[in-house]
Tab-separated table of C-alpha atoms in Angstrom:
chain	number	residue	atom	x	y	z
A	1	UNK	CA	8.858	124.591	-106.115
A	2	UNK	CA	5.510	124.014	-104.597
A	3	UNK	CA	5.888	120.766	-102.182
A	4	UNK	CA	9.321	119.916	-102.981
A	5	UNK	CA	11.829	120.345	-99.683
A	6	UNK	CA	16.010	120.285	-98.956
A	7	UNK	CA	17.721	119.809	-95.941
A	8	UNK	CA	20.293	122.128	-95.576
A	9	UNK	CA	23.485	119.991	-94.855
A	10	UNK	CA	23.876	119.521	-91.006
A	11	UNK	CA	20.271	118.405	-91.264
A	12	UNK	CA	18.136	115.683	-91.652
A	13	UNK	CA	14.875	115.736	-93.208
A	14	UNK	CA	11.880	113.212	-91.662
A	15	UNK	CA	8.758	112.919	-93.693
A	16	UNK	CA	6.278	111.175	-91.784
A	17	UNK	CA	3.079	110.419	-92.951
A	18	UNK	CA	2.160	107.621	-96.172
A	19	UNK	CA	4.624	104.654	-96.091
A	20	UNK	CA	6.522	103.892	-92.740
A	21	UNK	CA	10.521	104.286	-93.129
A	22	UNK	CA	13.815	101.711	-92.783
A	23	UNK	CA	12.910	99.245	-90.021
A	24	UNK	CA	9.307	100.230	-89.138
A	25	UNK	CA	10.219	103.965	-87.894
A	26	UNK	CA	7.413	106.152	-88.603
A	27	UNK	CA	9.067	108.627	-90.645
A	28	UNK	CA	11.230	108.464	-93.706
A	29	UNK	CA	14.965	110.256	-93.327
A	30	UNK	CA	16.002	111.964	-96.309
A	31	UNK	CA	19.542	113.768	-95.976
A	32	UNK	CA	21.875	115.407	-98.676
A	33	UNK	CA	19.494	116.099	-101.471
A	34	UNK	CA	15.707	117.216	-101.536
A	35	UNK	CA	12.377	115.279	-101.962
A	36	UNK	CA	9.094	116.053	-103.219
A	37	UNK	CA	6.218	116.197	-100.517
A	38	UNK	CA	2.573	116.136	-101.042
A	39	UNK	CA	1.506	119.149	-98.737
A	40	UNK	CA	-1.611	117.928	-96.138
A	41	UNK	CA	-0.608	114.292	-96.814
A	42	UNK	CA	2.855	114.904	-95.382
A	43	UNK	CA	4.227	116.258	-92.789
A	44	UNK	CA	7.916	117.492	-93.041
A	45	UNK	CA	10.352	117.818	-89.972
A	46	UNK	CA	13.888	118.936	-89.185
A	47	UNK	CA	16.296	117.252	-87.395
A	48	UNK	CA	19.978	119.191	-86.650
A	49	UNK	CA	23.215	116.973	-87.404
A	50	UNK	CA	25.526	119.684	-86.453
A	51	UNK	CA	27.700	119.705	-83.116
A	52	UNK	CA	26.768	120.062	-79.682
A	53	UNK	CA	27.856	120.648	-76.754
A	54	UNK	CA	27.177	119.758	-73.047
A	55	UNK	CA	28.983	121.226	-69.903
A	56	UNK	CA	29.478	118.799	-66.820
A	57	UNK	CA	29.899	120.449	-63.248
A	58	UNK	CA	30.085	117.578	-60.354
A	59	UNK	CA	31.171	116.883	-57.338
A	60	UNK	CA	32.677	113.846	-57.351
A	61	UNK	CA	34.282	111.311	-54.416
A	62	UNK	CA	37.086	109.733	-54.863
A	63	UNK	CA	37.990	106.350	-53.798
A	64	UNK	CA	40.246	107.612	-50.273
A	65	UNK	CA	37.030	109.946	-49.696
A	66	UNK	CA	38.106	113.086	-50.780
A	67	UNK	CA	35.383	115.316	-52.233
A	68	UNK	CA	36.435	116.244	-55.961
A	69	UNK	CA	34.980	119.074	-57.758
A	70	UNK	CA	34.789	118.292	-61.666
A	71	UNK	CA	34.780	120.127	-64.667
A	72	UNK	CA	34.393	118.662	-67.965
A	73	UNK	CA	33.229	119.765	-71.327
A	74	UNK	CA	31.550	117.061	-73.913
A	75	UNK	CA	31.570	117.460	-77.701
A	76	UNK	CA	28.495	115.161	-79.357
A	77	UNK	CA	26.405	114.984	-82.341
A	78	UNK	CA	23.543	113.096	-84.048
A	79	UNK	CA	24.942	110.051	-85.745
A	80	UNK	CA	25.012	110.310	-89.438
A	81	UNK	CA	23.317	106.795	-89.823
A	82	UNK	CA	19.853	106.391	-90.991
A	83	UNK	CA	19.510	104.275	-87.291
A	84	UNK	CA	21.114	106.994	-85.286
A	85	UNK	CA	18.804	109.974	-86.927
A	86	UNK	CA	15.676	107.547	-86.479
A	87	UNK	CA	16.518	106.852	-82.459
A	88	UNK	CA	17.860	110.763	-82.181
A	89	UNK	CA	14.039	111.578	-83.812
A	90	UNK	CA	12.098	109.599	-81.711
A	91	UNK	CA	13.578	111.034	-78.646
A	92	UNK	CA	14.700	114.854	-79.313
A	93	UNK	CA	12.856	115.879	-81.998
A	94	UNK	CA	10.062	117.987	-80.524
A	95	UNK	CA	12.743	118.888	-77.995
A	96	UNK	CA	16.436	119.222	-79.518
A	97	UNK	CA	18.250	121.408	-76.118
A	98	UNK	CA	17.314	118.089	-74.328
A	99	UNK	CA	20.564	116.504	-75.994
A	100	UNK	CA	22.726	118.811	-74.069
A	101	UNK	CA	20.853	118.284	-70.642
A	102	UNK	CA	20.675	114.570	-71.152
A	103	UNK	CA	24.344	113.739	-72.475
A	104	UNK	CA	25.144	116.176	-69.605
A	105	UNK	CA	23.623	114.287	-66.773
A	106	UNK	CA	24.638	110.683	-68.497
A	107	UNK	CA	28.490	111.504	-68.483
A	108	UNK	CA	27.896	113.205	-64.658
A	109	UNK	CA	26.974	109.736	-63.768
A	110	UNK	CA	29.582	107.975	-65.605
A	111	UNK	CA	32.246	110.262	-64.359
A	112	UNK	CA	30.893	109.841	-60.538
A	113	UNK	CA	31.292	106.271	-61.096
A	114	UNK	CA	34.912	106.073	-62.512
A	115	UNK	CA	36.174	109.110	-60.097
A	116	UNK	CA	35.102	106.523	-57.012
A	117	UNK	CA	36.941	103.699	-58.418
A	118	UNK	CA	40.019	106.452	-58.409
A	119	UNK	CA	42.594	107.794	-56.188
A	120	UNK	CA	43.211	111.568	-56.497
A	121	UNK	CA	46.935	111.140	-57.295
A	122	UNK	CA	45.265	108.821	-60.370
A	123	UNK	CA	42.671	111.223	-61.242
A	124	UNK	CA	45.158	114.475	-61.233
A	125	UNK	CA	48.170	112.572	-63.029
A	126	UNK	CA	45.951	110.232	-65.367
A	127	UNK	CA	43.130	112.721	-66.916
A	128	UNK	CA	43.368	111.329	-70.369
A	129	UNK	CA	42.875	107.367	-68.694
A	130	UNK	CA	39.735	109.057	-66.910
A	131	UNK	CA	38.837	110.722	-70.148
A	132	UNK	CA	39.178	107.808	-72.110
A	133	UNK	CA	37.087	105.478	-69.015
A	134	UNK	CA	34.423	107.476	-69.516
A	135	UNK	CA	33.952	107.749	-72.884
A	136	UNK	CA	34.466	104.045	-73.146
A	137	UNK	CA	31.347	103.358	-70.321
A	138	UNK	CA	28.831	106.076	-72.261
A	139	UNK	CA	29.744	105.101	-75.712
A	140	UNK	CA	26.881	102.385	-75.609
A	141	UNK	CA	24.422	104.087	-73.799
A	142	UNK	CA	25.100	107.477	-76.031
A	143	UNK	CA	24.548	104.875	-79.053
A	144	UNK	CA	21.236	103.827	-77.990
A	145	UNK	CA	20.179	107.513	-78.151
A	146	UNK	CA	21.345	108.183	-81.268
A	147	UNK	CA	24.249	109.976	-80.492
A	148	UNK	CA	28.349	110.017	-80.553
A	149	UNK	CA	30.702	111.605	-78.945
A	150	UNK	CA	33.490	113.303	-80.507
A	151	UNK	CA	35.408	114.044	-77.264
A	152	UNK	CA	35.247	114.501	-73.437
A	153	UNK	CA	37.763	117.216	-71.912
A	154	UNK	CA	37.970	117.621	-67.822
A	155	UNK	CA	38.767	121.050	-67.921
A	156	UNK	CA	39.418	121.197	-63.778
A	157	UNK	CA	40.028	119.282	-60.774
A	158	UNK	CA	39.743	121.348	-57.258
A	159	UNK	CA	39.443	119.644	-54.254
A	160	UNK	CA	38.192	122.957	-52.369
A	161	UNK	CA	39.523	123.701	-48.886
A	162	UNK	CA	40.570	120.335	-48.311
A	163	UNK	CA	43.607	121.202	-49.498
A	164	UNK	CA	44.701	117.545	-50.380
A	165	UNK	CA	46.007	118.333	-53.751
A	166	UNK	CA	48.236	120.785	-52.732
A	167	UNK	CA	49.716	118.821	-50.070
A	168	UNK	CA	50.132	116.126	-52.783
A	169	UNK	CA	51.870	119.013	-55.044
A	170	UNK	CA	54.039	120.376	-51.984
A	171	UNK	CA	56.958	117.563	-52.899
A	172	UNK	CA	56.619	118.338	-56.491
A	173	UNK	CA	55.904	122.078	-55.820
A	174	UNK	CA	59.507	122.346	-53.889
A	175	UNK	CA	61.237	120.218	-56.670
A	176	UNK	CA	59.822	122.256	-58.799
A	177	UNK	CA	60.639	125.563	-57.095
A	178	UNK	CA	63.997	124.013	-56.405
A	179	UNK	CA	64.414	123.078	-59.901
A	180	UNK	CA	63.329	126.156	-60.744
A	181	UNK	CA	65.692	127.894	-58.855
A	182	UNK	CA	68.854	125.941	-59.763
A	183	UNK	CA	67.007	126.684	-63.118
A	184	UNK	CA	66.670	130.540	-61.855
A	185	UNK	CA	70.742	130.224	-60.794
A	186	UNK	CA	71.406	128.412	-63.816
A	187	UNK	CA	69.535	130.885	-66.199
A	188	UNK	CA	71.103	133.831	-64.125
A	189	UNK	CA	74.418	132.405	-64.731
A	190	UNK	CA	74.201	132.139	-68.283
A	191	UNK	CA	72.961	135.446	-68.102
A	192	UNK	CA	75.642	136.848	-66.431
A	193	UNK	CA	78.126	134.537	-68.910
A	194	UNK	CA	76.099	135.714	-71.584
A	195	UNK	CA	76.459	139.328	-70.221
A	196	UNK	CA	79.988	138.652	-69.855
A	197	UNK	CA	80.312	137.091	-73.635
A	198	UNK	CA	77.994	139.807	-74.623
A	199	UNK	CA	80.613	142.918	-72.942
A	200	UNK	CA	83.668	140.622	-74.181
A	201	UNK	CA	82.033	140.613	-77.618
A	202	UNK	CA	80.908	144.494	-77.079
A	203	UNK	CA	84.788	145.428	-76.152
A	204	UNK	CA	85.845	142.862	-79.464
A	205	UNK	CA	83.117	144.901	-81.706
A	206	UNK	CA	84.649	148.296	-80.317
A	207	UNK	CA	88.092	147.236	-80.448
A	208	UNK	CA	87.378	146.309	-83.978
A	209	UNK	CA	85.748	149.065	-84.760
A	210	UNK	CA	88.582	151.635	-83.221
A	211	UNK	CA	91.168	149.665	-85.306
A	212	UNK	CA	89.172	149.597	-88.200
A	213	UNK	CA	88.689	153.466	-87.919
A	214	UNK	CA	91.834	153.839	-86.892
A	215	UNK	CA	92.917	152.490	-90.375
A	216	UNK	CA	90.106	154.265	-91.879
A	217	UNK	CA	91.467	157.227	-90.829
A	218	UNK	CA	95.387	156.226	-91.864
A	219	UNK	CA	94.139	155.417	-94.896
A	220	UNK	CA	92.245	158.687	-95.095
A	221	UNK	CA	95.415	160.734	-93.866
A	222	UNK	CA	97.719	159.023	-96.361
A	223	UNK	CA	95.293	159.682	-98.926
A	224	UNK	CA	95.319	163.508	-97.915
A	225	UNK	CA	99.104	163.245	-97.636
A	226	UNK	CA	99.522	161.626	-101.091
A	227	UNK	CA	97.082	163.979	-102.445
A	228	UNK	CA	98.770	166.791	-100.569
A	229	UNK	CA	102.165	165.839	-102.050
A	230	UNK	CA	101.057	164.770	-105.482
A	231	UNK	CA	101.161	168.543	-106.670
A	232	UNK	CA	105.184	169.169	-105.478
A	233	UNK	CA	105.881	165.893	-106.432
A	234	UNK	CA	104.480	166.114	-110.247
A	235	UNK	CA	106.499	169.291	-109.969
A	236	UNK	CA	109.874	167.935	-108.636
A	237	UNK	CA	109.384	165.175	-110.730
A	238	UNK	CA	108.985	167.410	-113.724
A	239	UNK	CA	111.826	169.886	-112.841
A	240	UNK	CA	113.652	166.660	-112.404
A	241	UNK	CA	112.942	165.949	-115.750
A	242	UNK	CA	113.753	169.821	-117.210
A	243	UNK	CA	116.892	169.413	-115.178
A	244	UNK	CA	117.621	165.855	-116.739
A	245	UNK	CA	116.927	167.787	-119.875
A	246	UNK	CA	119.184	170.251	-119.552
A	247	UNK	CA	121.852	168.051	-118.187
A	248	UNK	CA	121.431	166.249	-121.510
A	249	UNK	CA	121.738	169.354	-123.400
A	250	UNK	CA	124.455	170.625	-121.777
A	251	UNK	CA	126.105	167.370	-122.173
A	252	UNK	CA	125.346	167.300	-125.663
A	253	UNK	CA	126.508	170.950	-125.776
A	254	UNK	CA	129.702	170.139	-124.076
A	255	UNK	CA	130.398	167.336	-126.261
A	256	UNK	CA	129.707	169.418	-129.804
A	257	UNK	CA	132.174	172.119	-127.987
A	258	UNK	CA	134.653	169.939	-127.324
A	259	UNK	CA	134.029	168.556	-131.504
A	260	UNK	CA	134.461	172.278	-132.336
A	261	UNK	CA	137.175	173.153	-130.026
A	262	UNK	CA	139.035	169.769	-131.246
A	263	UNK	CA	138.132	171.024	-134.953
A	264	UNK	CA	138.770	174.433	-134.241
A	265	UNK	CA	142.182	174.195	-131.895
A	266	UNK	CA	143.395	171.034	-131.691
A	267	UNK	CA	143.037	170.093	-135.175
A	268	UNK	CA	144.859	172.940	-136.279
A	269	UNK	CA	147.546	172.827	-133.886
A	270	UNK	CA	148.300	169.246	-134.883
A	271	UNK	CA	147.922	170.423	-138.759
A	272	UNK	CA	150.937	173.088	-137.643
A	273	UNK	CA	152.613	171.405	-135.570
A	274	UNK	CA	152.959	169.044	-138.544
A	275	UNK	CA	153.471	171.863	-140.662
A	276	UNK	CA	156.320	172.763	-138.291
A	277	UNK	CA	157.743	169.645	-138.266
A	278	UNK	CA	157.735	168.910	-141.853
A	279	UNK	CA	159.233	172.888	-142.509
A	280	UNK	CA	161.708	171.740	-139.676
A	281	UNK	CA	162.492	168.249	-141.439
A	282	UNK	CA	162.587	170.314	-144.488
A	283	UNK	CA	164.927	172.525	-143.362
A	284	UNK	CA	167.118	170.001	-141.121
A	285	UNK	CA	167.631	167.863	-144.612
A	286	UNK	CA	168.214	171.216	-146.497
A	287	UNK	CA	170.720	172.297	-143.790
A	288	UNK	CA	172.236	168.627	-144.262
A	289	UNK	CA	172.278	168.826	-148.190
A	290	UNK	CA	173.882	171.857	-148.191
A	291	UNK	CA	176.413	171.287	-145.289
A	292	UNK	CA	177.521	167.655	-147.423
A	293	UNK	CA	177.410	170.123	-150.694
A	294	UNK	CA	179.526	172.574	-148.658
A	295	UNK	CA	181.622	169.563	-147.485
A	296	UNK	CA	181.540	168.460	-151.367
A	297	UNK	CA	182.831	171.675	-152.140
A	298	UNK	CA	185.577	172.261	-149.701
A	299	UNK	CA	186.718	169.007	-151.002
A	300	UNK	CA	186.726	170.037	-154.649
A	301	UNK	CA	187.984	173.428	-153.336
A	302	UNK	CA	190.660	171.244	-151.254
A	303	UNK	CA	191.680	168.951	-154.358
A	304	UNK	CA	192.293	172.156	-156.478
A	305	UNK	CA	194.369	173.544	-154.307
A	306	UNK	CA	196.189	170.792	-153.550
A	307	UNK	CA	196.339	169.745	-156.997
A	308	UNK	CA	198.109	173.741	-157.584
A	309	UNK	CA	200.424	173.089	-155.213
A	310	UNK	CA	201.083	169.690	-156.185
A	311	UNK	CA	203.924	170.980	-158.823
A	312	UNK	CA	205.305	173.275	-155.675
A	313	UNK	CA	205.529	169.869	-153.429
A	314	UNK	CA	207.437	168.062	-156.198
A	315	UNK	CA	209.270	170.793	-156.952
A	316	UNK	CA	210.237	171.276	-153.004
A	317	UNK	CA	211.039	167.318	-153.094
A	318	UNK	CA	213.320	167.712	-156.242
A	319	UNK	CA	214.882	170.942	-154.240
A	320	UNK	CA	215.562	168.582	-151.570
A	321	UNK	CA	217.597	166.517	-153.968
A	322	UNK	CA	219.507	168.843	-155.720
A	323	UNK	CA	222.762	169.346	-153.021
A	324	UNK	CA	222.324	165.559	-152.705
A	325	UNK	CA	224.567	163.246	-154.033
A	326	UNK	CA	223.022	161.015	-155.942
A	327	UNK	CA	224.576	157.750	-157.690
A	328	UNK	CA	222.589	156.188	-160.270
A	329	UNK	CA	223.332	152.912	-160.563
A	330	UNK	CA	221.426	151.726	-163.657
A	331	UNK	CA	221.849	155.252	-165.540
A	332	UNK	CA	218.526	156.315	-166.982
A	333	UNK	CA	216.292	153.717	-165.856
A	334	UNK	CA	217.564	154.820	-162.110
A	335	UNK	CA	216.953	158.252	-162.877
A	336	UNK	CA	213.586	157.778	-164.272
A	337	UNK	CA	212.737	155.451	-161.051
A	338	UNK	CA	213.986	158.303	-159.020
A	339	UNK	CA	211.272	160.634	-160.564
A	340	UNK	CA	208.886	158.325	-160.483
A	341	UNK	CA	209.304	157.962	-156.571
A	342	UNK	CA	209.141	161.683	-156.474
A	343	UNK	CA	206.005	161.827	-158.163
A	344	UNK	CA	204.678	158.623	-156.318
A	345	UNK	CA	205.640	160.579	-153.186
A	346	UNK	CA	203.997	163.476	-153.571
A	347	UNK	CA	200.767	161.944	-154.749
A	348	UNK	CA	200.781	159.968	-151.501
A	349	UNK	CA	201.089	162.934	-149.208
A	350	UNK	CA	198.669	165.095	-151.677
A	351	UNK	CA	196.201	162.727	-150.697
A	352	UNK	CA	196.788	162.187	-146.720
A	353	UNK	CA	196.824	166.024	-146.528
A	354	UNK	CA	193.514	165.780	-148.513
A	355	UNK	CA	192.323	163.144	-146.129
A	356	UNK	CA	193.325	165.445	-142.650
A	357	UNK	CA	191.579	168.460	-144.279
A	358	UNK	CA	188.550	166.969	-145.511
A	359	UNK	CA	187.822	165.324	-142.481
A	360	UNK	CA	187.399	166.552	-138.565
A	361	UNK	CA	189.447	165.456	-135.367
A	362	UNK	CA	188.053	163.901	-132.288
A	363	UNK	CA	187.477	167.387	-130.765
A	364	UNK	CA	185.266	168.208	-134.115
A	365	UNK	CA	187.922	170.588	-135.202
A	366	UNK	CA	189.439	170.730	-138.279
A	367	UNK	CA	193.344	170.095	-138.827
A	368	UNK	CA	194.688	173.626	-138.035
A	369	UNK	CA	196.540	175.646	-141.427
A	370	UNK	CA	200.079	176.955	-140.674
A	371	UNK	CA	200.070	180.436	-141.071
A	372	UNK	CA	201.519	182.290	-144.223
A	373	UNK	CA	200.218	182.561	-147.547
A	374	UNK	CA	197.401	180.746	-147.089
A	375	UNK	CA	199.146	177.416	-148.551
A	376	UNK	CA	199.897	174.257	-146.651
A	377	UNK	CA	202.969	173.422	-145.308
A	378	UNK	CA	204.232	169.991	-146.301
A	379	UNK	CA	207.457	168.536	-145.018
A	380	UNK	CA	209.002	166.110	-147.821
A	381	UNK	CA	208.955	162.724	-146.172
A	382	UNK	CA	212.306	161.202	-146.257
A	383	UNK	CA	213.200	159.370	-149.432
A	384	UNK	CA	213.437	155.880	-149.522
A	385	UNK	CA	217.719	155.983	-150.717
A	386	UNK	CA	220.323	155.707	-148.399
A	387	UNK	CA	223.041	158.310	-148.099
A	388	UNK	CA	226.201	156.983	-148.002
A	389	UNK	CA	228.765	158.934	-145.541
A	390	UNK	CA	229.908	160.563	-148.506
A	391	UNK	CA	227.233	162.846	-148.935
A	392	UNK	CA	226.022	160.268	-151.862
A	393	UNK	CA	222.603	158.692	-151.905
A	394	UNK	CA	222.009	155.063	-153.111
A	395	UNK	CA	218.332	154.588	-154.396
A	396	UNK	CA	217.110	150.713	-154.390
């Protein structure tokens, strides 16, 4: 818009012209928003707020004498204060580089000052204390200007030929180199124990790694083995199987052979031997039933015949009497008692003859016959009368 002007934001805008600004300065500062301006009446200028920067290169003499050459670098701005931009104005605006070359020759005199009051083992060891000194001496003078600074940096200290500064370092230098070498031994040390470790851990790894590829490949040949064998031994184990099979069978056969040859053989041979043994039981007790029936019979056959020749003993007993001389005492009582004795005799021997015949000696023999007819001789036992020596016999 016609007349109306914005600082950008590192800058301050100064309108002079009309109405004086804060505390009598001859321009108004307007920062961080814009402001209408009558063109002709006013007169608009630009002040910069961003950072600067000043470079300090002195020679400097410290307080033993020794020439110092200095390097430092300064960091500084406008102040942000409406006070600060005024002073800054007044003295920089027509000519803003003049910051750098002023600040620059301000902290070249500070830093002269401070570096004399100094010793060079101070000023090498102690660069933030000089840093700090110096900063602390300018700050008010800086302020005055309009200006602060943000920080102060000695980049170098170099005491040319002189060679002060190195004799200073020597000490430390050899420390430090022999630090550096016990560091040097040290660090080789570890690197040989390390290279040690690291050969130790190397031979570990490889021995690992042989064993583990040793089992790797044990694994691999058992797994060919097995795989190798699996095929015969499916097949052994499945002729061992036909074989168990057949054993069974066989077994089974053997076992229904020895049912049929028990059925077929022993069975039958037990049924006739029975057979036999009954037939021969049979025939012992039929033998035995018909050697007691012929017994039976050559007893009947016995008792006939001695019962036909029982008339021929008696008679051969009454022969035996007849030349006798017989008294009877008692007339025909004794003469029927007489008879009767006879009779009583005969039947007695009938029936030991009967007895000797029917049964068998202790040879198993049967009494032996006296030859003749085929009848038994019997001898009359002797009668129980007494002969008197008259020829007579007395019968009790």
């Amino acid at each position: 818009m016609f007349g109306y002007r914005v600082p950008a934001p590192d800058e301050a805008m100064l309108i002079s012209g009309g109405r004086r600004g804060l505390g009598g300065a001859p321009f108004r500062v307007v920062t961080g928003h814009g402001k209408f301006v009558l063109p002709v009446f006013r007169k608009v200028r630009f002040l910069t707020l961003s950072m600067c920067e000043s470079e300090v290169t002195e020679t400097c003499v410290t307080k033993q004498g020794i020439a110092l050459h200095v390097r430092a670098v300064i960091a500084f701005k406008v102040g942000n204060d409406n006070e600060s931009i005024i002073n800054a104005g007044q003295r920089f605006l027509s000519d803003q580089e003049q910051m750098s070359v002023l600040t620059g020759r301000i902290f070249a005199g500070h830093l002269r000052a401070i570096i004399g009051s100094m010793t060079v083992e101070e000023i090498v060891t102690e660069r933030q204390k000089l840093a700090a000194e110096v900063l602390d001496t300018s700050k008010t003078e800086m302020a005055k200007i309009g200006l602060i600074v943000d920080s102060l940096q000695i980049q170098s200290i170099d005491d040319g030929d002189v060679g002060y500064i190195d004799a200073m370092s020597a000490p430390h230098k050899a420390a430090i180199q022999r630090q550096a070498q016990i560091a040097q031994a040290q660090a080789t040390q570890a690197s040989v124990e390390a290279e040690q470790v690291a050969a130790r851990n190397q031979a570990e790894y490889a021995r690992q790694t042989a064993i583990v590829r040793a089992e790797y490949s044990a694994e691999v040949d058992r797994a060919q083995a097995q795989a190798a064998q699996a095929g015969p031994l499916a097949q052994a184990h499945a002729q061992q199987e036909v074989l168990a099979a057949q054993t069974e069978l066989a077994l089974r056969q053997a076992k229904l052979r020895q049912q049929q040859l028990v059925a077929e053989v022993v069975k039958p041979a037990e049924a006739e031997a029975e057979r036999v043994r009954i037939l021969a039981a049979a025939e012992a007790e039929r033998m035995t039933i018909q050697a007691q029936a012929a017994a039976s019979y050559d007893r009947v056959a016995l008792d006939r015949m001695l019962i036909d020749q029982l008339p021929q003993i008696v008679k051969e007993a009454a022969g035996g009497l007849a030349g006798a001389n017989v008294n009877v005492l008692n007339g025909a009582d004794g003469l029927g008692e007489i008879a009767a004795g006879l009779v009583s005799q005969g039947l007695t021997i009938l029936d030991s003859v009967r007895q000797n015949l029917s049964g068998q000696d202790s040879d198993g023999h049967r009494p032996e016959k006296s030859e003749g007819s085929g009848s038994a001789l019997l001898q009359l036992p002797s009668s129980k009368g007494r002969k008197s020596d008259d020829g007579q016999v007395d019968v009790d």
